Amino acid sequence: MGSFQLEDFAAGWIGGPLLAPDQRAPETPGRDLANRARRQEPLRPKHLRHPPGLGAASVIVGHPLDTVKTRLQAGVGYGNTLSCIRMVYRRESVFGFFKGMSFPLASIAVYNAVVFGVFSNTQRFLSQHRCKELEASPTRTLSDLILASMVAGVVSVGLGGPVDLIKIRLQMQTQPFREADLHVKSNTVTRGQQPLYAGPVHCMAAIVRQEGLAGLYRGASAMLLRDVPGYCLYFIPYVFLNEWITPDTRAGPSPSAVWLAGGLAGAISWGTATPMDVMKSRLQADGVYVTKYRGVLDCISQSYRQEGLKVFFRGITVNAVRGFPMSAAMFLGYELSLQAIRGDHAAMDP
């Protein structure tokens, strides 16, 4: 079996992100169920015909909390999570929680397909290359998972950086800012006037016009520092939690095991990524009305000097709470989509 498989990209497109690695070595008469479970074979729900596309649903469900998280991390005047929710609702109604959602919603299928297809194929390539040298059947190791997760993290920044930037600019353009910041380089639009951006397309055009194409990757260094370890803490906990939850007598993980393992992995990843997520949010929000940070190190320095160590944990509760249902849905959507695709292939065999 070749290491490159398009079905991993297709499953990411259909069902949403975050897959379990495909370790389907050819079956031989002596392989027991425990070994099959250890290889993380995909789910086999016989009733499944059309897998659910949960990637878009996860964006819709998670975006309100994402807006609250971004306001807490990069905004001013919010005491805590509940205070932030009340202020957003009072000033902007329920629609304020969905600002900036259209661009992530439109791009989620492409993002999932590329990032998680890259992870699965990279992990499979590393496993097969290593085992070929040892003349052994393919097995998964922690080093394979780490390297594949890191590659996925790098790809996610290249693909998702502009999407995140535009989302945060739209989320933050109605955010009040300190009058003391007015001495910093400011855009032409000032507080109290119409919002700076009319929508995602206008926002992208304005950024390119003012800052060039490189402006679309503002905060990319912080995003890279967040996503490379962050994806390691997505995939690796998911794989090992899945193995731990799944009994040895099962041929593969159940949907409930995938849902639970995926949710816990998401909560762990987003919780631990919060410090660099704060820096990324601040760098990407920087420039909506004022520009105050020269880079990620300057952002860390200024933030710590002004607010102390607690600044790096802004929004950690929202991140962890939001990470569980979103990641649970994403893992489950991917697994079901992958199985449906492979089931169709099997049905076509003579």
GROMACS .gro file of C-alpha atoms in nm:
model
  350
    1MET     CA    1   0.000   0.000   0.000
    2GLY     CA    2   0.141   0.341  -0.094
    3SER     CA    3   0.194   0.605   0.171
    4PHE     CA    4   0.000   0.875  -0.014
    5GLN     CA    5  -0.378   0.839  -0.006
    6LEU     CA    6  -0.622   1.098  -0.139
    7GLU     CA    7  -0.905   0.960   0.073
    8ASP     CA    8  -0.757   1.128   0.382
    9PHE     CA    9  -0.794   1.466   0.211
   10ALA     CA   10  -1.145   1.378   0.095
   11ALA     CA   11  -1.253   1.276   0.445
   12GLY     CA   12  -1.121   1.604   0.581
   13TRP     CA   13  -1.320   1.792   0.317
   14ILE     CA   14  -1.644   1.605   0.388
   15GLY     CA   15  -1.651   1.546   0.758
   16GLY     CA   16  -1.430   1.791   0.936
   17PRO     CA   17  -1.078   1.784   1.078
   18LEU     CA   18  -0.874   1.571   1.307
   19LEU     CA   19  -0.820   1.214   1.208
   20ALA     CA   20  -0.687   0.906   1.367
   21PRO     CA   21  -0.381   0.782   1.181
   22ASP     CA   22  -0.448   0.513   0.925
   23GLN     CA   23  -0.234   0.211   1.003
   24ARG     CA   24  -0.407  -0.048   0.795
   25ALA     CA   25  -0.138  -0.306   0.737
   26PRO     CA   26  -0.253  -0.599   0.524
   27GLU     CA   27  -0.444  -0.855   0.728
   28THR     CA   28  -0.281  -1.189   0.788
   29PRO     CA   29  -0.436  -1.498   0.950
   30GLY     CA   30  -0.283  -1.469   1.301
   31ARG     CA   31  -0.355  -1.096   1.372
   32ASP     CA   32  -0.585  -1.075   1.670
   33LEU     CA   33  -0.836  -0.805   1.759
   34ALA     CA   34  -0.603  -0.639   2.004
   35ASN     CA   35  -0.344  -0.578   1.732
   36ARG     CA   36  -0.611  -0.439   1.500
   37ALA     CA   37  -0.731  -0.200   1.770
   38ARG     CA   38  -0.373  -0.095   1.837
   39ARG     CA   39  -0.334  -0.005   1.470
   40GLN     CA   40  -0.629   0.235   1.503
   41GLU     CA   41  -0.840   0.097   1.221
   42PRO     CA   42  -1.124   0.332   1.128
   43LEU     CA   43  -1.479   0.295   1.252
   44ARG     CA   44  -1.705   0.045   1.080
   45PRO     CA   45  -2.065   0.162   1.129
   46LYS     CA   46  -2.255  -0.056   0.882
   47HIS     CA   47  -2.554   0.176   0.873
   48LEU     CA   48  -2.355   0.478   0.754
   49ARG     CA   49  -2.425   0.591   0.399
   50HIS     CA   50  -2.374   0.969   0.395
   51PRO     CA   51  -2.132   1.094   0.660
   52PRO     CA   52  -2.212   1.416   0.842
   53GLY     CA   53  -2.012   1.729   0.758
   54LEU     CA   54  -1.934   1.843   1.111
   55GLY     CA   55  -1.655   2.088   1.025
   56ALA     CA   56  -1.894   2.370   0.937
   57ALA     CA   57  -2.119   2.285   1.231
   58SER     CA   58  -1.822   2.310   1.468
   59VAL     CA   59  -1.743   2.659   1.336
   60ILE     CA   60  -2.101   2.776   1.389
   61VAL     CA   61  -2.125   2.627   1.738
   62GLY     CA   62  -1.780   2.740   1.850
   63HIS     CA   63  -1.765   3.089   1.700
   64PRO     CA   64  -1.956   3.274   1.975
   65LEU     CA   65  -1.710   3.146   2.235
   66ASP     CA   66  -1.424   3.224   1.997
   67THR     CA   67  -1.544   3.585   1.982
   68VAL     CA   68  -1.559   3.602   2.362
   69LYS     CA   69  -1.212   3.449   2.385
   70THR     CA   70  -1.068   3.698   2.136
   71ARG     CA   71  -1.225   3.995   2.315
   72LEU     CA   72  -1.087   3.874   2.650
   73GLN     CA   73  -0.738   3.825   2.507
   74ALA     CA   74  -0.701   4.133   2.288
   75GLY     CA   75  -0.970   4.371   2.414
   76VAL     CA   76  -1.002   4.603   2.709
   77GLY     CA   77  -1.272   4.665   2.966
   78TYR     CA   78  -1.383   4.304   3.015
   79GLY     CA   79  -1.355   4.183   3.372
   80ASN     CA   80  -1.424   3.815   3.315
   81THR     CA   81  -1.600   3.576   3.080
   82LEU     CA   82  -1.954   3.647   3.199
   83SER     CA   83  -1.890   4.022   3.196
   84CYS     CA   84  -1.760   3.995   2.839
   85ILE     CA   85  -2.067   3.800   2.728
   86ARG     CA   86  -2.300   4.058   2.883
   87MET     CA   87  -2.112   4.352   2.730
   88VAL     CA   88  -2.104   4.203   2.380
   89TYR     CA   89  -2.475   4.123   2.395
   90ARG     CA   90  -2.571   4.464   2.535
   91ARG     CA   91  -2.369   4.660   2.281
   92GLU     CA   92  -2.404   4.444   1.969
   93SER     CA   93  -2.694   4.202   2.036
   94VAL     CA   94  -2.663   3.832   1.961
   95PHE     CA   95  -2.515   3.908   1.618
   96GLY     CA   96  -2.204   4.044   1.786
   97PHE     CA   97  -2.101   3.691   1.880
   98PHE     CA   98  -2.094   3.587   1.513
   99LYS     CA   99  -1.875   3.867   1.376
  100GLY     CA  100  -1.606   3.738   1.141
  101MET     CA  101  -1.758   3.392   1.104
  102SER     CA  102  -1.819   3.391   0.729
  103PHE     CA  103  -1.456   3.353   0.620
  104PRO     CA  104  -1.373   3.059   0.853
  105LEU     CA  105  -1.703   2.897   0.756
  106ALA     CA  106  -1.628   2.928   0.384
  107SER     CA  107  -1.272   2.795   0.419
  108ILE     CA  108  -1.315   2.518   0.677
  109ALA     CA  109  -1.349   2.237   0.421
  110VAL     CA  110  -1.028   2.330   0.237
  111TYR     CA  111  -0.843   2.382   0.565
  112ASN     CA  112  -0.950   2.046   0.706
  113ALA     CA  113  -0.876   1.860   0.384
  114VAL     CA  114  -0.522   1.995   0.352
  115VAL     CA  115  -0.410   2.001   0.714
  116PHE     CA  116  -0.541   1.663   0.820
  117GLY     CA  117  -0.464   1.497   0.490
  118VAL     CA  118  -0.106   1.617   0.531
  119PHE     CA  119  -0.091   1.481   0.885
  120SER     CA  120  -0.221   1.137   0.795
  121ASN     CA  121  -0.004   1.095   0.486
  122THR     CA  122   0.308   1.226   0.661
  123GLN     CA  123   0.257   0.990   0.953
  124ARG     CA  124   0.197   0.697   0.719
  125PHE     CA  125   0.505   0.783   0.510
  126LEU     CA  126   0.729   0.802   0.818
  127SER     CA  127   0.595   0.473   0.951
  128GLN     CA  128   0.635   0.285   0.625
  129HIS     CA  129   0.979   0.432   0.554
  130ARG     CA  130   1.108   0.338   0.899
  131CYS     CA  131   0.960  -0.012   0.890
  132LYS     CA  132   1.091  -0.072   0.538
  133GLU     CA  133   1.443  -0.014   0.665
  134LEU     CA  134   1.379  -0.257   0.951
  135GLU     CA  135   1.200  -0.504   0.720
  136ALA     CA  136   0.903  -0.502   0.954
  137SER     CA  137   0.531  -0.441   0.910
  138PRO     CA  138   0.422  -0.077   0.957
  139THR     CA  139   0.377   0.032   1.317
  140ARG     CA  140   0.314   0.372   1.468
  141THR     CA  141   0.564   0.532   1.705
  142LEU     CA  142   0.553   0.847   1.915
  143SER     CA  143   0.825   1.006   1.701
  144ASP     CA  144   0.616   0.951   1.386
  145LEU     CA  145   0.317   1.120   1.549
  146ILE     CA  146   0.526   1.413   1.673
  147LEU     CA  147   0.687   1.481   1.335
  148ALA     CA  148   0.360   1.446   1.146
  149SER     CA  149   0.186   1.678   1.394
  150MET     CA  150   0.460   1.938   1.355
  151VAL     CA  151   0.429   1.929   0.976
  152ALA     CA  152   0.053   1.973   1.010
  153GLY     CA  153   0.111   2.269   1.241
  154VAL     CA  154   0.337   2.444   0.990
  155VAL     CA  155   0.088   2.384   0.708
  156SER     CA  156  -0.196   2.516   0.925
  157VAL     CA  157  -0.020   2.851   0.966
  158GLY     CA  158   0.037   2.892   0.593
  159LEU     CA  159  -0.322   2.808   0.518
  160GLY     CA  160  -0.505   2.946   0.821
  161GLY     CA  161  -0.303   3.258   0.904
  162PRO     CA  162  -0.493   3.496   0.672
  163VAL     CA  163  -0.827   3.341   0.772
  164ASP     CA  164  -0.754   3.393   1.141
  165LEU     CA  165  -0.631   3.747   1.080
  166ILE     CA  166  -0.944   3.853   0.894
  167LYS     CA  167  -1.168   3.682   1.150
  168ILE     CA  168  -1.000   3.863   1.440
  169ARG     CA  169  -1.000   4.200   1.262
  170LEU     CA  170  -1.376   4.170   1.208
  171GLN     CA  171  -1.431   4.053   1.566
  172MET     CA  172  -1.230   4.342   1.709
  173GLN     CA  173  -1.331   4.639   1.494
  174THR     CA  174  -1.616   4.729   1.732
  175GLN     CA  175  -1.391   4.682   2.035
  176PRO     CA  176  -1.326   4.996   2.241
  177PHE     CA  177  -0.962   5.083   2.302
  178ARG     CA  178  -0.775   5.287   2.559
  179GLU     CA  179  -0.761   5.657   2.481
  180ALA     CA  180  -0.397   5.644   2.597
  181ASP     CA  181  -0.320   5.434   2.291
  182LEU     CA  182  -0.411   5.720   2.056
  183HIS     CA  183  -0.053   5.846   2.057
  184VAL     CA  184   0.045   5.524   1.880
  185LYS     CA  185   0.028   5.503   1.501
  186SER     CA  186  -0.343   5.507   1.421
  187ASN     CA  187  -0.554   5.424   1.118
  188THR     CA  188  -0.777   5.687   0.959
  189VAL     CA  189  -1.095   5.553   1.118
  190THR     CA  190  -1.139   5.657   1.479
  191ARG     CA  191  -1.365   5.548   1.755
  192GLY     CA  192  -1.730   5.633   1.709
  193GLN     CA  193  -1.730   5.624   1.330
  194GLN     CA  194  -1.848   5.345   1.103
  195PRO     CA  195  -1.670   5.009   1.135
  196LEU     CA  196  -1.344   4.999   0.946
  197TYR     CA  197  -1.430   4.687   0.744
  198ALA     CA  198  -1.753   4.616   0.557
  199GLY     CA  199  -1.688   4.241   0.541
  200PRO     CA  200  -1.418   3.976   0.492
  201VAL     CA  201  -1.342   4.065   0.128
  202HIS     CA  202  -1.316   4.436   0.209
  203CYS     CA  203  -1.102   4.353   0.512
  204MET     CA  204  -0.860   4.147   0.303
  205ALA     CA  205  -0.839   4.416   0.035
  206ALA     CA  206  -0.775   4.686   0.297
  207ILE     CA  207  -0.497   4.485   0.462
  208VAL     CA  208  -0.325   4.414   0.128
  209ARG     CA  209  -0.359   4.778   0.025
  210GLN     CA  210  -0.215   4.913   0.351
  211GLU     CA  211   0.038   4.645   0.444
  212GLY     CA  212   0.098   4.439   0.130
  213LEU     CA  213   0.060   4.063   0.100
  214ALA     CA  214   0.287   4.016   0.400
  215GLY     CA  215   0.023   4.192   0.609
  216LEU     CA  216  -0.202   3.888   0.572
  217TYR     CA  217   0.048   3.695   0.783
  218ARG     CA  218   0.066   3.937   1.073
  219GLY     CA  219   0.105   3.728   1.388
  220ALA     CA  220   0.225   3.423   1.192
  221SER     CA  221   0.525   3.373   1.421
  222ALA     CA  222   0.301   3.356   1.728
  223MET     CA  223   0.060   3.130   1.541
  224LEU     CA  224   0.349   2.900   1.450
  225LEU     CA  225   0.457   2.883   1.815
  226ARG     CA  226   0.098   2.802   1.907
  227ASP     CA  227   0.009   2.549   1.637
  228VAL     CA  228   0.322   2.335   1.611
  229PRO     CA  229   0.305   2.217   1.974
  230GLY     CA  230  -0.072   2.259   1.965
  231TYR     CA  231  -0.124   1.999   1.695
  232CYS     CA  232   0.107   1.760   1.881
  233LEU     CA  233  -0.131   1.795   2.174
  234TYR     CA  234  -0.429   1.735   1.946
  235PHE     CA  235  -0.323   1.418   1.774
  236ILE     CA  236  -0.106   1.242   2.030
  237PRO     CA  237  -0.353   1.256   2.324
  238TYR     CA  238  -0.632   1.154   2.087
  239VAL     CA  239  -0.445   0.846   1.963
  240PHE     CA  240  -0.344   0.723   2.306
  241LEU     CA  241  -0.675   0.809   2.475
  242ASN     CA  242  -0.853   0.620   2.199
  243GLU     CA  243  -0.635   0.316   2.256
  244TRP     CA  244  -0.685   0.338   2.631
  245ILE     CA  245  -1.065   0.370   2.606
  246THR     CA  246  -1.111   0.100   2.340
  247PRO     CA  247  -1.124  -0.256   2.481
  248ASP     CA  248  -0.883  -0.511   2.334
  249THR     CA  249  -1.180  -0.719   2.218
  250ARG     CA  250  -1.297  -0.448   1.976
  251ALA     CA  251  -1.175  -0.424   1.617
  252GLY     CA  252  -1.170  -0.045   1.637
  253PRO     CA  253  -1.283   0.251   1.846
  254SER     CA  254  -1.653   0.312   1.892
  255PRO     CA  255  -1.810   0.649   1.801
  256SER     CA  256  -1.842   0.731   2.171
  257ALA     CA  257  -1.472   0.657   2.225
  258VAL     CA  258  -1.378   0.881   1.931
  259TRP     CA  259  -1.605   1.157   2.062
  260LEU     CA  260  -1.463   1.142   2.415
  261ALA     CA  261  -1.099   1.109   2.313
  262GLY     CA  262  -1.136   1.388   2.059
  263GLY     CA  263  -1.303   1.619   2.308
  264LEU     CA  264  -1.042   1.563   2.577
  265ALA     CA  265  -0.760   1.612   2.325
  266GLY     CA  266  -0.916   1.939   2.213
  267ALA     CA  267  -0.953   2.067   2.569
  268ILE     CA  268  -0.591   1.975   2.649
  269SER     CA  269  -0.456   2.133   2.331
  270TRP     CA  270  -0.648   2.459   2.352
  271GLY     CA  271  -0.586   2.496   2.723
  272THR     CA  272  -0.209   2.456   2.692
  273ALA     CA  273  -0.196   2.675   2.378
  274THR     CA  274  -0.359   2.972   2.554
  275PRO     CA  275  -0.042   3.176   2.635
  276MET     CA  276   0.070   3.192   2.273
  277ASP     CA  277  -0.292   3.219   2.157
  278VAL     CA  278  -0.315   3.544   2.357
  279MET     CA  279  -0.009   3.680   2.181
  280LYS     CA  280  -0.142   3.575   1.841
  281SER     CA  281  -0.477   3.742   1.906
  282ARG     CA  282  -0.310   4.065   2.015
  283LEU     CA  283  -0.075   4.076   1.718
  284GLN     CA  284  -0.354   4.008   1.470
  285ALA     CA  285  -0.591   4.258   1.632
  286ASP     CA  286  -0.311   4.513   1.632
  287GLY     CA  287  -0.369   4.756   1.346
  288VAL     CA  288  -0.748   4.768   1.349
  289TYR     CA  289  -0.730   5.119   1.495
  290VAL     CA  290  -0.382   5.145   1.646
  291THR     CA  291  -0.049   4.969   1.593
  292LYS     CA  292   0.156   4.914   1.907
  293TYR     CA  293   0.353   4.586   1.871
  294ARG     CA  294   0.671   4.543   1.667
  295GLY     CA  295   0.664   4.164   1.682
  296VAL     CA  296   0.595   3.864   1.901
  297LEU     CA  297   0.876   3.936   2.150
  298ASP     CA  298   0.767   4.298   2.184
  299CYS     CA  299   0.408   4.182   2.234
  300ILE     CA  300   0.516   3.942   2.509
  301SER     CA  301   0.727   4.212   2.674
  302GLN     CA  302   0.462   4.486   2.665
  303SER     CA  303   0.183   4.254   2.774
  304TYR     CA  304   0.379   4.120   3.071
  305ARG     CA  305   0.500   4.465   3.176
  306GLN     CA  306   0.148   4.610   3.171
  307GLU     CA  307  -0.059   4.319   3.305
  308GLY     CA  308   0.175   4.069   3.467
  309LEU     CA  309   0.185   3.691   3.434
  310LYS     CA  310  -0.195   3.655   3.435
  311VAL     CA  311  -0.214   3.805   3.085
  312PHE     CA  312  -0.088   3.478   2.935
  313PHE     CA  313  -0.390   3.291   3.068
  314ARG     CA  314  -0.664   3.520   2.942
  315GLY     CA  315  -0.945   3.313   2.797
  316ILE     CA  316  -0.805   2.978   2.911
  317THR     CA  317  -1.140   2.861   3.048
  318VAL     CA  318  -1.321   2.957   2.729
  319ASN     CA  319  -1.051   2.789   2.522
  320ALA     CA  320  -1.078   2.460   2.711
  321VAL     CA  321  -1.459   2.460   2.721
  322ARG     CA  322  -1.484   2.550   2.353
  323GLY     CA  323  -1.216   2.298   2.258
  324PHE     CA  324  -1.404   1.993   2.385
  325PRO     CA  325  -1.725   1.995   2.172
  326MET     CA  326  -1.553   2.136   1.866
  327SER     CA  327  -1.275   1.877   1.863
  328ALA     CA  328  -1.511   1.593   1.955
  329ALA     CA  329  -1.730   1.677   1.656
  330MET     CA  330  -1.429   1.720   1.429
  331PHE     CA  331  -1.270   1.385   1.517
  332LEU     CA  332  -1.600   1.203   1.486
  333GLY     CA  333  -1.686   1.372   1.156
  334TYR     CA  334  -1.351   1.279   1.009
  335GLU     CA  335  -1.362   0.918   1.124
  336LEU     CA  336  -1.715   0.862   0.994
  337SER     CA  337  -1.635   1.030   0.664
  338LEU     CA  338  -1.319   0.826   0.620
  339GLN     CA  339  -1.504   0.503   0.691
  340ALA     CA  340  -1.784   0.594   0.450
  341ILE     CA  341  -1.532   0.661   0.173
  342ARG     CA  342  -1.350   0.335   0.234
  343GLY     CA  343  -1.680   0.152   0.258
  344ASP     CA  344  -1.774   0.280  -0.086
  345HIS     CA  345  -1.440   0.158  -0.219
  346ALA     CA  346  -1.491  -0.183  -0.063
  347ALA     CA  347  -1.839  -0.206  -0.213
  348MET     CA  348  -1.692  -0.158  -0.559
  349ASP     CA  349  -1.448  -0.447  -0.522
  350PRO     CA  350  -1.555  -0.774  -0.691
   0.00000   0.00000   0.00000
